[in-house]
Amino acid sequence: MKDAGVQLNVYTYSIVIDALCRSGKTTRPYDVFSEMIDVGCQPNAITFNNLMRVHVKAGRTEMVL
């Protein structure tokens, strides 16, 4: 994203995490989340909701609680 000139902020990271979750990826959203934290971007409630969706879709609801 950075190479394409996209401004990286909580909204762009949350959108990417959401897209990965919706496409059935189970580990890549956490890679993006780690990158987000590493660059100093603070996640918000939407970010965490998107990450919880990964576990719900995978049937791992105990990870959400």
C-alpha atoms as an extended CHARMM CRD file, in Angstrom:
* protein
*
        65  EXT
         1         1  MET       CA              0.0000000000        0.0000000000        0.0000000000  PROA      1               0.0000000000
         2         2  LYS       CA              2.7920000000        2.3520000000        0.9110000000  PROA      2               0.0000000000
         3         3  ASP       CA              4.4310000000        1.8550000000       -2.5030000000  PROA      3               0.0000000000
         4         4  ALA       CA              1.1510000000        2.7990000000       -4.1980000000  PROA      4               0.0000000000
         5         5  GLY       CA              1.0170000000        6.0860000000       -2.3020000000  PROA      5               0.0000000000
         6         6  VAL       CA             -1.8940000000        5.0710000000       -0.0910000000  PROA      6               0.0000000000
         7         7  GLN       CA             -2.0040000000        6.9270000000        3.2250000000  PROA      7               0.0000000000
         8         8  LEU       CA             -1.6660000000        4.3230000000        5.9670000000  PROA      8               0.0000000000
         9         9  ASN       CA             -3.9400000000        4.9880000000        8.9290000000  PROA      9               0.0000000000
        10        10  VAL       CA             -6.3830000000        3.1120000000       11.1300000000  PROA      10              0.0000000000
        11        11  TYR       CA             -9.0460000000        3.2530000000        8.4090000000  PROA      11              0.0000000000
        12        12  THR       CA             -6.9360000000        1.8360000000        5.5900000000  PROA      12              0.0000000000
        13        13  TYR       CA             -5.5330000000       -0.9110000000        7.8090000000  PROA      13              0.0000000000
        14        14  SER       CA             -9.0380000000       -1.8010000000        9.0420000000  PROA      14              0.0000000000
        15        15  ILE       CA            -10.3270000000       -1.9760000000        5.4660000000  PROA      15              0.0000000000
        16        16  VAL       CA             -7.5110000000       -4.3150000000        4.4390000000  PROA      16              0.0000000000
        17        17  ILE       CA             -8.0400000000       -6.5040000000        7.5120000000  PROA      17              0.0000000000
        18        18  ASP       CA            -11.7850000000       -6.6390000000        6.7700000000  PROA      18              0.0000000000
        19        19  ALA       CA            -11.1780000000       -7.6150000000        3.1390000000  PROA      19              0.0000000000
        20        20  LEU       CA             -8.8050000000      -10.3960000000        4.1730000000  PROA      20              0.0000000000
        21        21  CYS       CA            -11.3120000000      -11.6810000000        6.7310000000  PROA      21              0.0000000000
        22        22  ARG       CA            -14.1430000000      -11.6740000000        4.2150000000  PROA      22              0.0000000000
        23        23  SER       CA            -12.0140000000      -13.5630000000        1.6890000000  PROA      23              0.0000000000
        24        24  GLY       CA            -11.4810000000      -16.3900000000        4.1610000000  PROA      24              0.0000000000
        25        25  LYS       CA             -7.8730000000      -15.6940000000        5.0670000000  PROA      25              0.0000000000
        26        26  THR       CA             -7.1720000000      -16.7250000000        8.6470000000  PROA      26              0.0000000000
        27        27  THR       CA             -3.5790000000      -15.6990000000        9.3150000000  PROA      27              0.0000000000
        28        28  ARG       CA             -2.9220000000      -12.7710000000        6.9920000000  PROA      28              0.0000000000
        29        29  PRO       CA             -5.2030000000      -10.3510000000        8.9070000000  PROA      29              0.0000000000
        30        30  TYR       CA             -2.9620000000      -10.8120000000       11.9420000000  PROA      30              0.0000000000
        31        31  ASP       CA              0.1340000000      -10.0920000000        9.8490000000  PROA      31              0.0000000000
        32        32  VAL       CA             -1.4450000000       -6.8100000000        8.7590000000  PROA      32              0.0000000000
        33        33  PHE       CA             -2.4770000000       -6.0840000000       12.3500000000  PROA      33              0.0000000000
        34        34  SER       CA              1.1150000000       -6.6420000000       13.5220000000  PROA      34              0.0000000000
        35        35  GLU       CA              2.3880000000       -4.2990000000       10.8180000000  PROA      35              0.0000000000
        36        36  MET       CA             -0.1720000000       -1.7350000000       11.9330000000  PROA      36              0.0000000000
        37        37  ILE       CA              1.1070000000       -1.8810000000       15.5050000000  PROA      37              0.0000000000
        38        38  ASP       CA              4.7550000000       -1.8410000000       14.3720000000  PROA      38              0.0000000000
        39        39  VAL       CA              4.2920000000        1.4420000000       12.4920000000  PROA      39              0.0000000000
        40        40  GLY       CA              2.5810000000        3.0100000000       15.5090000000  PROA      40              0.0000000000
        41        41  CYS       CA             -0.9810000000        3.0160000000       14.2010000000  PROA      41              0.0000000000
        42        42  GLN       CA             -3.5540000000        2.5820000000       16.9970000000  PROA      42              0.0000000000
        43        43  PRO       CA             -6.3140000000        0.0430000000       16.2360000000  PROA      43              0.0000000000
        44        44  ASN       CA             -9.9130000000        0.9660000000       16.9580000000  PROA      44              0.0000000000
        45        45  ALA       CA            -13.1010000000       -0.9790000000       17.6980000000  PROA      45              0.0000000000
        46        46  ILE       CA            -13.6820000000       -1.6490000000       13.9950000000  PROA      46              0.0000000000
        47        47  THR       CA            -10.2270000000       -3.1780000000       13.6860000000  PROA      47              0.0000000000
        48        48  PHE       CA            -10.8940000000       -5.5470000000       16.5890000000  PROA      48              0.0000000000
        49        49  ASN       CA            -14.3610000000       -6.4490000000       15.2750000000  PROA      49              0.0000000000
        50        50  ASN       CA            -12.7900000000       -7.3910000000       11.9520000000  PROA      50              0.0000000000
        51        51  LEU       CA            -10.2560000000       -9.6170000000       13.7040000000  PROA      51              0.0000000000
        52        52  MET       CA            -13.0000000000      -11.2860000000       15.7470000000  PROA      52              0.0000000000
        53        53  ARG       CA            -14.8140000000      -12.1060000000       12.5030000000  PROA      53              0.0000000000
        54        54  VAL       CA            -11.8680000000      -14.3320000000       11.4920000000  PROA      54              0.0000000000
        55        55  HSD       CA            -12.3950000000      -16.5200000000       14.5360000000  PROA      55              0.0000000000
        56        56  VAL       CA            -16.1760000000      -16.6300000000       14.2150000000  PROA      56              0.0000000000
        57        57  LYS       CA            -15.9630000000      -17.6870000000       10.5580000000  PROA      57              0.0000000000
        58        58  ALA       CA            -13.4420000000      -20.3790000000       11.4880000000  PROA      58              0.0000000000
        59        59  GLY       CA            -15.6900000000      -21.6750000000       14.2770000000  PROA      59              0.0000000000
        60        60  ARG       CA            -13.2670000000      -20.6120000000       16.9950000000  PROA      60              0.0000000000
        61        61  THR       CA            -15.6830000000      -18.5110000000       19.0000000000  PROA      61              0.0000000000
        62        62  GLU       CA            -13.7900000000      -19.2370000000       22.2200000000  PROA      62              0.0000000000
        63        63  MET       CA            -10.9870000000      -17.0180000000       20.8440000000  PROA      63              0.0000000000
        64        64  VAL       CA            -13.4080000000      -14.0850000000       20.6210000000  PROA      64              0.0000000000
        65        65  LEU       CA            -14.3020000000      -14.1130000000       24.2980000000  PROA      65              0.0000000000
